[in-house]
mmCIF file of C-alpha atoms in Angstrom:
data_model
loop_
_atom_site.group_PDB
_atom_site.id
_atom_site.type_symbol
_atom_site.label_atom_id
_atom_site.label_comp_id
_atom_site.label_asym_id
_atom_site.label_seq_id
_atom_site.Cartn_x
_atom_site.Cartn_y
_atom_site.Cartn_z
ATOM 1 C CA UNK O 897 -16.446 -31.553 -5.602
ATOM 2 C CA UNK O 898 -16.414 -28.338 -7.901
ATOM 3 C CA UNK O 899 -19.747 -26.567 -8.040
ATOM 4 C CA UNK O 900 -19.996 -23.206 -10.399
ATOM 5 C CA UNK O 901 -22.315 -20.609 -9.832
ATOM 6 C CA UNK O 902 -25.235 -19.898 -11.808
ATOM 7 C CA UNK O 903 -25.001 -16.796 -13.187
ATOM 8 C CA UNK O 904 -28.658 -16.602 -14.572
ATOM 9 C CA UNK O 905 -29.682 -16.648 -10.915
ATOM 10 C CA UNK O 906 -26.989 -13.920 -9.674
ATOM 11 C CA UNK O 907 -27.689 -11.254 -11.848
ATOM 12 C CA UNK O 908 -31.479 -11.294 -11.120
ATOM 13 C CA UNK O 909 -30.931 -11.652 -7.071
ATOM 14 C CA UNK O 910 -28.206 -9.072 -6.788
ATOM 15 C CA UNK O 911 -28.578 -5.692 -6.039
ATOM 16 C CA UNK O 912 -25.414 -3.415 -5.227
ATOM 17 C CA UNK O 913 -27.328 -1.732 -2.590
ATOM 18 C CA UNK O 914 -28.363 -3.991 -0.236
ATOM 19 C CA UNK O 915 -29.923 -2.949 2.659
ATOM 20 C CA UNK O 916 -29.050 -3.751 6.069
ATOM 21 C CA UNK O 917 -30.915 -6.412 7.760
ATOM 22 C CA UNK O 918 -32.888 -5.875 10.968
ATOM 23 C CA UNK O 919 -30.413 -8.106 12.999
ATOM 24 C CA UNK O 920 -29.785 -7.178 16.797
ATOM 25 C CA UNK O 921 -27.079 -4.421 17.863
ATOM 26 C CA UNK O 922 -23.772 -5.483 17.872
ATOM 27 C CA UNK O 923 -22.207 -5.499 21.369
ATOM 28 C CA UNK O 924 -18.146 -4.416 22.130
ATOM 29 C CA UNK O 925 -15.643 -6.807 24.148
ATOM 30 C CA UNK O 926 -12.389 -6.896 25.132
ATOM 31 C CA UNK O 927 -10.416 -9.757 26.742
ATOM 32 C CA UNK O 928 -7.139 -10.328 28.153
ATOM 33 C CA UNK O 929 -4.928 -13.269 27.229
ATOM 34 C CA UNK O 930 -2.014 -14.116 29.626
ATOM 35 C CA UNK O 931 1.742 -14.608 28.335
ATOM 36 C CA UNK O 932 0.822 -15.435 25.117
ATOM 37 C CA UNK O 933 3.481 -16.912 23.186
ATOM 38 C CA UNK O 934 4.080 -16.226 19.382
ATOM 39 C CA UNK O 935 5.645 -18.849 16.795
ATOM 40 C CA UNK O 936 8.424 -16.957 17.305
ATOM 41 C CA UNK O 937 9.026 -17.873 21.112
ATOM 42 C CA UNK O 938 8.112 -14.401 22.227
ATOM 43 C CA UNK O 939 5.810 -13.507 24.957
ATOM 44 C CA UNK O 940 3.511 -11.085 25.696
ATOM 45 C CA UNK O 941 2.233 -10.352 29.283
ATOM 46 C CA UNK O 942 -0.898 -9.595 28.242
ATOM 47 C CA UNK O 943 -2.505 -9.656 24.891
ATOM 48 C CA UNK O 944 -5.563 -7.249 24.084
ATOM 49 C CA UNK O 945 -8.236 -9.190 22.190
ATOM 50 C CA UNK O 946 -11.679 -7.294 20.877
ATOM 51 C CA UNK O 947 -14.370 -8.677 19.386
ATOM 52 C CA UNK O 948 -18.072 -8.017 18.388
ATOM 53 C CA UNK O 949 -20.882 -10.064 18.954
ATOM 54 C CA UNK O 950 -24.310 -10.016 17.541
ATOM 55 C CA UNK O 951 -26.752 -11.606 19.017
ATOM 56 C CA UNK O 952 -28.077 -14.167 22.293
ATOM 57 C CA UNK O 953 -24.560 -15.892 24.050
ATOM 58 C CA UNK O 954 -27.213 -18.871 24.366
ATOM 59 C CA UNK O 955 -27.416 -18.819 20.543
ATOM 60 C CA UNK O 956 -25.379 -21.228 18.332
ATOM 61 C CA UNK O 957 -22.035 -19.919 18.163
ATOM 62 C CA UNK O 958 -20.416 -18.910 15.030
ATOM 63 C CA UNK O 959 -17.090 -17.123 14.592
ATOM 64 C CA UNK O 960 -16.347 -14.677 11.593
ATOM 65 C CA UNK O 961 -13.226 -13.309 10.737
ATOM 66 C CA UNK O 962 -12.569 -10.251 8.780
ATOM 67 C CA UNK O 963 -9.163 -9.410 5.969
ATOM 68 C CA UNK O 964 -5.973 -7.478 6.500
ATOM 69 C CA UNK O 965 -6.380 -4.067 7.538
ATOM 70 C CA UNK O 966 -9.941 -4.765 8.794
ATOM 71 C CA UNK O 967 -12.043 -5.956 11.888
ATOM 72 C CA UNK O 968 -14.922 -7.288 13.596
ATOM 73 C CA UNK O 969 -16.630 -4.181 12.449
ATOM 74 C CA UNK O 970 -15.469 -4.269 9.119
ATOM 75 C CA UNK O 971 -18.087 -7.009 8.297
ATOM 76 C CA UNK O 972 -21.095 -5.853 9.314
ATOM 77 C CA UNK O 973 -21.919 -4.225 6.007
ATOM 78 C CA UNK O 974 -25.171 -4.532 4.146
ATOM 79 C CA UNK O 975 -23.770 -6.566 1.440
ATOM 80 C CA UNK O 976 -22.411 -9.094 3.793
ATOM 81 C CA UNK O 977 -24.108 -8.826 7.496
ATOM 82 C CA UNK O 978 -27.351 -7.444 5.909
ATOM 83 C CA UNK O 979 -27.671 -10.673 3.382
ATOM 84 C CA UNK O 980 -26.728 -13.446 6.612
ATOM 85 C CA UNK O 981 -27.735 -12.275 9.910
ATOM 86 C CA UNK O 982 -31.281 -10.704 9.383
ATOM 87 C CA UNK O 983 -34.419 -12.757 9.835
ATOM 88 C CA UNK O 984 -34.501 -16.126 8.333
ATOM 89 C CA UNK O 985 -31.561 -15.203 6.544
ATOM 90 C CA UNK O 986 -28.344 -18.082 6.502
ATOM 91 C CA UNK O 987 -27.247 -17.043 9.970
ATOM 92 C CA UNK O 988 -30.324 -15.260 11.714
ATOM 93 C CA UNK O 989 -28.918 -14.069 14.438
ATOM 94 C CA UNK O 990 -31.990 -14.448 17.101
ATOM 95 C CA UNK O 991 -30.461 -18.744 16.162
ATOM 96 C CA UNK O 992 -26.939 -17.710 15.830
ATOM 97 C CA UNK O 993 -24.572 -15.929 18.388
ATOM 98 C CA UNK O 994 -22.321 -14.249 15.445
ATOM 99 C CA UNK O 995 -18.200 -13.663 17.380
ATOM 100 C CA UNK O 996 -16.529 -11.287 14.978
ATOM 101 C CA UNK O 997 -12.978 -10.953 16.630
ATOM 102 C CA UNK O 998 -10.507 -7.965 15.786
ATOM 103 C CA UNK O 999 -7.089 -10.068 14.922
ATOM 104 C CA UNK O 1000 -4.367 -9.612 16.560
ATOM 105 C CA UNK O 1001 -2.765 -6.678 15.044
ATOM 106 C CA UNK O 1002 -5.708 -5.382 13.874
ATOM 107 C CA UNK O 1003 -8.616 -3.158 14.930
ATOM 108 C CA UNK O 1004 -8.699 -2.724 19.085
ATOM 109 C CA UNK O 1005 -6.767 -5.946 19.678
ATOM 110 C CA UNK O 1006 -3.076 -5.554 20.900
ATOM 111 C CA UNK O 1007 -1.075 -4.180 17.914
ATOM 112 C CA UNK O 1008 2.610 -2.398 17.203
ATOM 113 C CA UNK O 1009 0.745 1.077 17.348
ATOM 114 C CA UNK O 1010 -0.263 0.833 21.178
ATOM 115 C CA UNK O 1011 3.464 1.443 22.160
ATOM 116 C CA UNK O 1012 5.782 -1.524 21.384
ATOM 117 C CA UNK O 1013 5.935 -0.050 17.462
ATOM 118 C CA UNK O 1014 9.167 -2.190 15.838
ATOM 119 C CA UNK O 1015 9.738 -3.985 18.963
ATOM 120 C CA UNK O 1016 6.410 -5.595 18.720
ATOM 121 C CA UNK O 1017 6.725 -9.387 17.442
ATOM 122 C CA UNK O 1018 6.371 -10.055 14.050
ATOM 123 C CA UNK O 1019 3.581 -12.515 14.212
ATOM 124 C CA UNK O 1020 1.921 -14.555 11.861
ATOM 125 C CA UNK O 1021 -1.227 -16.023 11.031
ATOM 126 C CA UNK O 1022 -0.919 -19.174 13.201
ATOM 127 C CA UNK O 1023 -0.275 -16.783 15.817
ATOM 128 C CA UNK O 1024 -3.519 -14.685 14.692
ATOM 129 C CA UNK O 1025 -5.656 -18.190 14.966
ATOM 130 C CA UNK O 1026 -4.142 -19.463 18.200
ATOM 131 C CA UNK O 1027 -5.639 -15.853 19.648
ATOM 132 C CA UNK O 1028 -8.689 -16.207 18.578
ATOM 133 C CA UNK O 1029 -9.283 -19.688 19.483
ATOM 134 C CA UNK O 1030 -8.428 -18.494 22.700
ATOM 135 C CA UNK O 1031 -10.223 -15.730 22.942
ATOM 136 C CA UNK O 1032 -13.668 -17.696 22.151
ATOM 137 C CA UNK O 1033 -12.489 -20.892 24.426
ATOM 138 C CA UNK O 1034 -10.987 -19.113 27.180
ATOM 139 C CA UNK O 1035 -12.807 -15.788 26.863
ATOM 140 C CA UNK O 1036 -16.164 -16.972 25.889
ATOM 141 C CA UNK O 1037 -16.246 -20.073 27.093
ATOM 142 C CA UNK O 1038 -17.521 -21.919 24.357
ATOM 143 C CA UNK O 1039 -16.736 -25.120 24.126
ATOM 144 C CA UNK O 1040 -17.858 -26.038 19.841
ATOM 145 C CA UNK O 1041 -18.636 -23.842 17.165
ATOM 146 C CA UNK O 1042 -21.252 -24.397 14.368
ATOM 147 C CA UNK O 1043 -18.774 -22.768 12.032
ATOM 148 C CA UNK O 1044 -15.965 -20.661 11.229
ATOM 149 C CA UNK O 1045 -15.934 -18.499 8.499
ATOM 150 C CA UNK O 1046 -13.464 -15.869 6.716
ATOM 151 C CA UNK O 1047 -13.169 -13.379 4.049
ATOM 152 C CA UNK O 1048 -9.395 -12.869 2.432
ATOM 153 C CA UNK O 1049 -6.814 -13.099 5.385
ATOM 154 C CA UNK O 1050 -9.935 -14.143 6.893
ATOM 155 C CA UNK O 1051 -10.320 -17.223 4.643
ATOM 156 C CA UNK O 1052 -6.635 -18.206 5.355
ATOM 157 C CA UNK O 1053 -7.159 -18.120 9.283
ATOM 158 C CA UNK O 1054 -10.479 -20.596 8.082
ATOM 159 C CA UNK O 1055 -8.099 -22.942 6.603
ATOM 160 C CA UNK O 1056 -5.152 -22.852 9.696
ATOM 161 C CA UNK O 1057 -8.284 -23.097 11.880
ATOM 162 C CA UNK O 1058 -9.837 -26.379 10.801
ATOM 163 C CA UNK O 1059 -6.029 -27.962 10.691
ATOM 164 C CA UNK O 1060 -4.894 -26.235 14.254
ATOM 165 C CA UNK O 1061 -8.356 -27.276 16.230
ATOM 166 C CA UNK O 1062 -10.024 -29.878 13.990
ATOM 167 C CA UNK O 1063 -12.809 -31.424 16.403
ATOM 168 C CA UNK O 1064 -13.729 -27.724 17.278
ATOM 169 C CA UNK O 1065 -16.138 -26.824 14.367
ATOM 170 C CA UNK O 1066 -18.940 -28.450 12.499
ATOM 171 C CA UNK O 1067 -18.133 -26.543 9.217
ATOM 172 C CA UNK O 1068 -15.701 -24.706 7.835
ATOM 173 C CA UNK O 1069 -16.141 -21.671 4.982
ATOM 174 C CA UNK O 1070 -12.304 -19.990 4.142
ATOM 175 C CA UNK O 1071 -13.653 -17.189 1.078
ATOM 176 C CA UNK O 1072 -11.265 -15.725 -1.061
ATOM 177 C CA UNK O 1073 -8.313 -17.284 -0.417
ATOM 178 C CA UNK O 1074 -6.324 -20.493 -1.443
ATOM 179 C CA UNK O 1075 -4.914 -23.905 0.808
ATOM 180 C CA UNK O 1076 -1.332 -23.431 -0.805
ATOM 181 C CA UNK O 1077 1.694 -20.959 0.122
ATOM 182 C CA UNK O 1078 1.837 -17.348 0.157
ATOM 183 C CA UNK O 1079 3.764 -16.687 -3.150
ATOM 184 C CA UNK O 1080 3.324 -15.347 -6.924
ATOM 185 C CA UNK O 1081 1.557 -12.587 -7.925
ATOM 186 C CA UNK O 1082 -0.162 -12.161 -4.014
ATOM 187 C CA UNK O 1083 3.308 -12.043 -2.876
ATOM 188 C CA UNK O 1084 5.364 -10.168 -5.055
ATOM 189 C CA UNK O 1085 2.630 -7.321 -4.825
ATOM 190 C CA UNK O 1086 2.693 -7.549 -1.221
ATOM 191 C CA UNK O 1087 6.697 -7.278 -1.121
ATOM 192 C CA UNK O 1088 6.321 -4.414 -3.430
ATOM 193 C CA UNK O 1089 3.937 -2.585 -1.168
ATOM 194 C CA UNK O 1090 5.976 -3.364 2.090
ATOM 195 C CA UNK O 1091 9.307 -2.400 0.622
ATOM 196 C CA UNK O 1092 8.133 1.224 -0.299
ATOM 197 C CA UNK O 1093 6.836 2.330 2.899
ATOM 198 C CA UNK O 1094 10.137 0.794 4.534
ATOM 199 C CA UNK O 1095 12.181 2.242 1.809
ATOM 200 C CA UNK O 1096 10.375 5.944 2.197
ATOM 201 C CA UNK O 1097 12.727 8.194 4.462
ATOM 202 C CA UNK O 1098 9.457 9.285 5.973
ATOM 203 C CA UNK O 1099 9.305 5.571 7.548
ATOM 204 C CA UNK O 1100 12.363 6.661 9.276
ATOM 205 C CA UNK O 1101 12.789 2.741 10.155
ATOM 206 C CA UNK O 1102 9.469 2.635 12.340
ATOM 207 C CA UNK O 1103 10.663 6.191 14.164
ATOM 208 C CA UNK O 1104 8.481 8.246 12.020
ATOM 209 C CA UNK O 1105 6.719 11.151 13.935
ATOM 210 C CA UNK O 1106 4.102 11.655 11.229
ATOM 211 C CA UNK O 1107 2.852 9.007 9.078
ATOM 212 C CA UNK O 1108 4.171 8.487 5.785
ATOM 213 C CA UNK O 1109 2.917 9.729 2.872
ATOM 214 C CA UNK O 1110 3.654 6.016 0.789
ATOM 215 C CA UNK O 1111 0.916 4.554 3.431
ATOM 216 C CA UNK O 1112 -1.372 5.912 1.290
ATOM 217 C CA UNK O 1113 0.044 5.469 -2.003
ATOM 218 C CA UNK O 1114 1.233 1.822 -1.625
ATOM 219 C CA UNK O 1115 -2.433 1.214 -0.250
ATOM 220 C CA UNK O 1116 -4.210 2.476 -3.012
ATOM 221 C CA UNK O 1117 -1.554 0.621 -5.777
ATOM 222 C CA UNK O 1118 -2.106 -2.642 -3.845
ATOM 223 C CA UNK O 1119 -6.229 -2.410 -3.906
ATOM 224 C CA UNK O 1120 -6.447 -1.224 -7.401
ATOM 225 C CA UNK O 1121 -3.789 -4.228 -8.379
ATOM 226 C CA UNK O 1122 -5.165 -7.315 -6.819
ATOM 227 C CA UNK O 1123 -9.204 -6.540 -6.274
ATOM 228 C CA UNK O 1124 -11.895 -4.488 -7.948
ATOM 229 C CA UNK O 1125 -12.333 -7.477 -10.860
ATOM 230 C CA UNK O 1126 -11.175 -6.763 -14.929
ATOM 231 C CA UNK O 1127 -14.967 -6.254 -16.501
ATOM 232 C CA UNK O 1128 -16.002 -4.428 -13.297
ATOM 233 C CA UNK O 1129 -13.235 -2.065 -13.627
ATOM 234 C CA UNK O 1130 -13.615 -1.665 -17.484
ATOM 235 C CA UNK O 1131 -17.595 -1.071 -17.541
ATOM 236 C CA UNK O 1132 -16.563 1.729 -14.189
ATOM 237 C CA UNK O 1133 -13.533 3.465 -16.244
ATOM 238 C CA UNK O 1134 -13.528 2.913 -20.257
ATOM 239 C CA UNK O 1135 -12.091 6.404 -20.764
ATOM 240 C CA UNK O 1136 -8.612 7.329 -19.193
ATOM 241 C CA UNK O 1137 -10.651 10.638 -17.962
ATOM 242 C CA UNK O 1138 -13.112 8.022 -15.600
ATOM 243 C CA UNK O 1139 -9.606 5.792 -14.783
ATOM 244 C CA UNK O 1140 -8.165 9.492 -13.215
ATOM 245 C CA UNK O 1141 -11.353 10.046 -11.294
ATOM 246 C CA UNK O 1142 -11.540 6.638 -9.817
ATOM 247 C CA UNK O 1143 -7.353 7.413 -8.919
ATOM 248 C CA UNK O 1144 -8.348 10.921 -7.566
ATOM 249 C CA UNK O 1145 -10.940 9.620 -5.287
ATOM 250 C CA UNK O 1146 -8.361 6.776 -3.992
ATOM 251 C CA UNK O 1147 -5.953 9.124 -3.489
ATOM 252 C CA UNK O 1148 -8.578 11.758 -1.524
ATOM 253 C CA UNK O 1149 -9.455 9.318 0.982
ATOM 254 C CA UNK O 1150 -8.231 9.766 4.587
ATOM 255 C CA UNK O 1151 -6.058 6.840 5.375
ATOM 256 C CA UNK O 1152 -5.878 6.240 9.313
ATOM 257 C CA UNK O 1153 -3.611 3.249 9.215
ATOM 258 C CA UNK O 1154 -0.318 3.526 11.174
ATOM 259 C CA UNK O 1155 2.723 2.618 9.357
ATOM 260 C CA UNK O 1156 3.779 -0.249 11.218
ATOM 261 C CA UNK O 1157 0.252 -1.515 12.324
ATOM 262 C CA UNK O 1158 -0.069 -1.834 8.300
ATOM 263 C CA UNK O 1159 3.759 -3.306 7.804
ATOM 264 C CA UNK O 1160 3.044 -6.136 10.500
ATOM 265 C CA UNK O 1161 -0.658 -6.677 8.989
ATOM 266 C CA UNK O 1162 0.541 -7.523 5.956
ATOM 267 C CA UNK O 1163 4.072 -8.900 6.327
ATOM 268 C CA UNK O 1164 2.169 -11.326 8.692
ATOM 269 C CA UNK O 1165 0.722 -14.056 5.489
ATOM 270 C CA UNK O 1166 4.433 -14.338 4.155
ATOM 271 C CA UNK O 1167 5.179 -17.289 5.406
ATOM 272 C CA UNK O 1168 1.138 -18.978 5.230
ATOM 273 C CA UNK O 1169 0.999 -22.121 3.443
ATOM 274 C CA UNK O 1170 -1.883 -24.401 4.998
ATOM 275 C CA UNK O 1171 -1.159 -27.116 2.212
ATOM 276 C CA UNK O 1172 1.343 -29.675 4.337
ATOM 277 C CA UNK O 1173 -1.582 -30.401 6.470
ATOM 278 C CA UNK O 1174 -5.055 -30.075 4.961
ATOM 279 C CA UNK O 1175 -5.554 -33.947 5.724
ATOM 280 C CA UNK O 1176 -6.061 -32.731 9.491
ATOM 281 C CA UNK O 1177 -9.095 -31.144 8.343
ATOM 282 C CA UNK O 1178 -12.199 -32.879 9.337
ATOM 283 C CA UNK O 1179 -15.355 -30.537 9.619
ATOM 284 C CA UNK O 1180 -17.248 -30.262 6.102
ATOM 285 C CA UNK O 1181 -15.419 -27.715 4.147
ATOM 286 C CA UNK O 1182 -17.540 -25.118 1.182
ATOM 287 C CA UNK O 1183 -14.514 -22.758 -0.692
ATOM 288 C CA UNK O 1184 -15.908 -19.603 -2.081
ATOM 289 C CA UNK O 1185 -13.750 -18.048 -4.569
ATOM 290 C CA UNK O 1186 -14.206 -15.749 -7.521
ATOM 291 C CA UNK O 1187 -13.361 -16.467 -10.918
ATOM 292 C CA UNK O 1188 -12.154 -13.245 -11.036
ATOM 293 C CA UNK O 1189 -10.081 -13.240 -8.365
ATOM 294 C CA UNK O 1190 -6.639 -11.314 -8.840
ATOM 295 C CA UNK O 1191 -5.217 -12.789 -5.623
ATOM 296 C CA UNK O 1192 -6.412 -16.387 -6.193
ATOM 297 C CA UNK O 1193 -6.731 -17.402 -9.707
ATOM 298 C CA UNK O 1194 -8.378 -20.292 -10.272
ATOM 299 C CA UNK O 1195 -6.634 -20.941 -13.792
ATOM 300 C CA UNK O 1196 -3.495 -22.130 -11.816
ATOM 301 C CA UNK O 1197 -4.963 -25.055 -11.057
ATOM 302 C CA UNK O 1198 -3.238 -25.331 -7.458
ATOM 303 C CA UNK O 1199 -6.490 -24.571 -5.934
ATOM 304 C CA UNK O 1200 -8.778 -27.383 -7.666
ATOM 305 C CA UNK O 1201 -5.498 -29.891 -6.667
ATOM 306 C CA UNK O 1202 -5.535 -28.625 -3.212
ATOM 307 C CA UNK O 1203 -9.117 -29.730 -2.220
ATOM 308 C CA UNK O 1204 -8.366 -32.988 -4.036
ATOM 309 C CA UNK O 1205 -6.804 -33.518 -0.202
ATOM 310 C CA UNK O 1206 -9.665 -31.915 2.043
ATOM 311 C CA UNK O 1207 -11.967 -34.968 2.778
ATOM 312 C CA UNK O 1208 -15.103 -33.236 2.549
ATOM 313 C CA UNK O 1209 -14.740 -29.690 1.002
ATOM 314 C CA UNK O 1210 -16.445 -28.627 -2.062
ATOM 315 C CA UNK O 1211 -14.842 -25.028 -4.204
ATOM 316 C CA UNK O 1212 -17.752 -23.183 -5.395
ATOM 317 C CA UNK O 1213 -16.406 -20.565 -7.777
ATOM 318 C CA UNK O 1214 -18.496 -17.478 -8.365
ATOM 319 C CA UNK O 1215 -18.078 -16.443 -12.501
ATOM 320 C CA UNK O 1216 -16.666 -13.227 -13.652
ATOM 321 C CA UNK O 1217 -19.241 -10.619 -14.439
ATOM 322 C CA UNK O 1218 -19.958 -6.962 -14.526
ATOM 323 C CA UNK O 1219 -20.863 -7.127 -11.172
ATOM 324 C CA UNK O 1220 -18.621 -9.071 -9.472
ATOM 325 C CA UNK O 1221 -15.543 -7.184 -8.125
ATOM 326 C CA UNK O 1222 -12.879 -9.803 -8.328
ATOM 327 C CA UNK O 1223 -10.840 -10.745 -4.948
ATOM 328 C CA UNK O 1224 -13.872 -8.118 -3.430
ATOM 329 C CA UNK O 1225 -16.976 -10.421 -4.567
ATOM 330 C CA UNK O 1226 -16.872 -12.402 -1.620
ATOM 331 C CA UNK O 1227 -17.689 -9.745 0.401
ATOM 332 C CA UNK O 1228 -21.280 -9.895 -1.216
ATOM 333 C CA UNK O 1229 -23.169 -12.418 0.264
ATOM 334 C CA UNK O 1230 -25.807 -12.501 -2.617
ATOM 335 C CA UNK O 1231 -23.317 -14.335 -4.719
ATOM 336 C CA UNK O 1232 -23.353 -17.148 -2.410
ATOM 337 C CA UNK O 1233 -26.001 -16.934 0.352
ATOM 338 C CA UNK O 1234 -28.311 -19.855 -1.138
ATOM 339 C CA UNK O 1235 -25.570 -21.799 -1.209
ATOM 340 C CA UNK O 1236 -23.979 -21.082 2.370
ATOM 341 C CA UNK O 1237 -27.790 -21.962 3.970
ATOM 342 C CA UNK O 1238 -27.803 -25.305 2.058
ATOM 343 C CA UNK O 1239 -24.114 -26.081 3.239
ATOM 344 C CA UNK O 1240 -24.910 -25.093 6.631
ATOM 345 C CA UNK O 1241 -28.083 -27.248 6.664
ATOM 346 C CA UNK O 1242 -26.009 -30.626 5.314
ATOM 347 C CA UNK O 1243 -23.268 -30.786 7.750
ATOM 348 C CA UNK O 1244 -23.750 -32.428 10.453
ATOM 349 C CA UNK O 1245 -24.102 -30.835 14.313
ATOM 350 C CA UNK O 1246 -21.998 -32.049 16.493
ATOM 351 C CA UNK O 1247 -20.762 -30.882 20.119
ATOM 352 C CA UNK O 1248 -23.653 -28.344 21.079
#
């Protein structure tokens, strides 16, 4: 089923500074997974996994997971936590125990940067979902999830999740990302990006002994390039004076990614493609995408084709606007928060 936004309705509910909701402190974990194996036979000893929670453990338990680069943390903005976990928001968190795990790679989990650098293994995001499932099987010893739910790279782990561990969840929401294999435009720009850090004599092949300066630039090339939305952009920069500020800015920023934390981040979707198997999926499935998405257009087509297979998944495609921010839109719950409650509230609860 294809459902479009109404844009009437999203321009009069959203406001770009949303304030935080008065949801419960978020609490710091870290657990310990023994010899876990990657897809590519490796093992580690012991893998590092960190997570956030928010909320009561006796709460229903729903798992969020964050993009490339990001982590647990990373969501809890106002524009996303402050619109769902607040009072008698979509997932209240005095109902809900919220898990917001750090991927593997990423955040305080066990990444390249802690000592292995190039030696760590290249994993992927199959390897990203089988540590998380762990972490909130084994670690937390939870049994069923109401739902899993994830922005970007996020989304993509949503899809591998409900294919991987089927009878786990009740729902499923994957946001800003497509079923179908890592390739086109979202490649080629992420090949671009990779090979100029590795091709910068800074990188030094991984041996570097001060970060390199293309970190910074390939970063900021990549985020203008593939999020940020076309109208958005134009109505923020219609004179090549504004377009140098918004560079300048970029540019300013500290950037506090290590080189290979960020190589292995994003070298990790190349070989994603959830397509093969999205008749495993069985929980109730709700796509959020954005018309404007750079990453994911929806004018391909592959997309709408794609859920053609998922037994019970609806796309719900936010339009292009002024204020939406293309591949970054999802990360405004206003755009969808209506919708998420009356998804959450038709699929059926199972296993708790």
């Amino acid at each position: 089923m294809f459902i479009r936004a109404a844009a009437l309705v999203i321009f009069a509910t959203f406001s770009v500074a949303a304030n935080a909701a008065d949801f419960p402190a978020p609490e710091q974990g870290d657990w310990v997974a023994r010899d876990f194996k990657f897809h590519t036979g490796e093992v580690l000893p012991e893998l590092r996994l960190h997570y956030t929670t928010i909320g009561n453990p006796g709460g229903i338990p729903v798992v969020v997971l964050h993009g490339t680069g990001g982590s647990g943390q990373s969501m809890l903005t106002p524009t996303f936590a402050g619109e769902l976990f607040g009072p008698g928001q979509p997932l209240d968190a005095e109902k809900y125990y919220i898990i917001l795990p750090d991927a593997l790679g990423h955040g305080k989990s066990t990444k390249p940067s802690d000592g292995l650098k190039t030696k760590f293994p290249q994993y992927n995001y199959a390897d990203m979902v089988d540590a998380q499932y762990r972490l909130v099987a084994e670690g937390l010893g939870i049994k069923h999830v109401r739902m899993v739910i994830g922005n970007s790279m996020g989304g993509m782990n949503v899809w591998l999740w409900g294919e991987k561990y089927p009878g786990y969840m009740d729902a499923l929401v994957p946001m800003a990302s497509q079923p179908t294999a890592m390739a086109s435009r979202n490649w080629i720009l992420r090949r671009i990006m990779l090979e100029s850090i590795r091709q910068d004599p800074e990188y030094a092949e991984g041996n570097y002994t001060k970060q390199p300066h293309s970190v910074k630039l390939a970063s900021a090339f990549f985020a203008f390039a593939t999020s940020g939305g076309t109208l958005s952009y134009q109505k923020q920069a219609p004179t090549r004076a504004q377009a140098d500020k918004l560079v300048d800015s970029r540019l300013a920023a500290p950037v506090t990614a290590d080189a290979n934390d960020f190589l292995w981040q994003w070298a990790s979707s190349g070989d994603y493609d959830a397509a093969p198997d999205l008749e495993k999926i069985e929980a109730p499935l709700l796509l959020i995408n954005a018309a404007d998405d750079e990453r994911n257009p929806p004018e391909t087509g592959i997309t709408e084709d794609a859920m053609k297979r998922v037994k019970n998944g609806k796309l719900l495609l936010i339009p292009a606007s002024e204020q939406t921010t293309g591949h970054a839109t999802t990360g405004n719950a206003q755009f969808y928060r209506e919708a998420l409650r009356q998804f959450l509230e038709s699929a059926p609860q199972k296993g708790m």
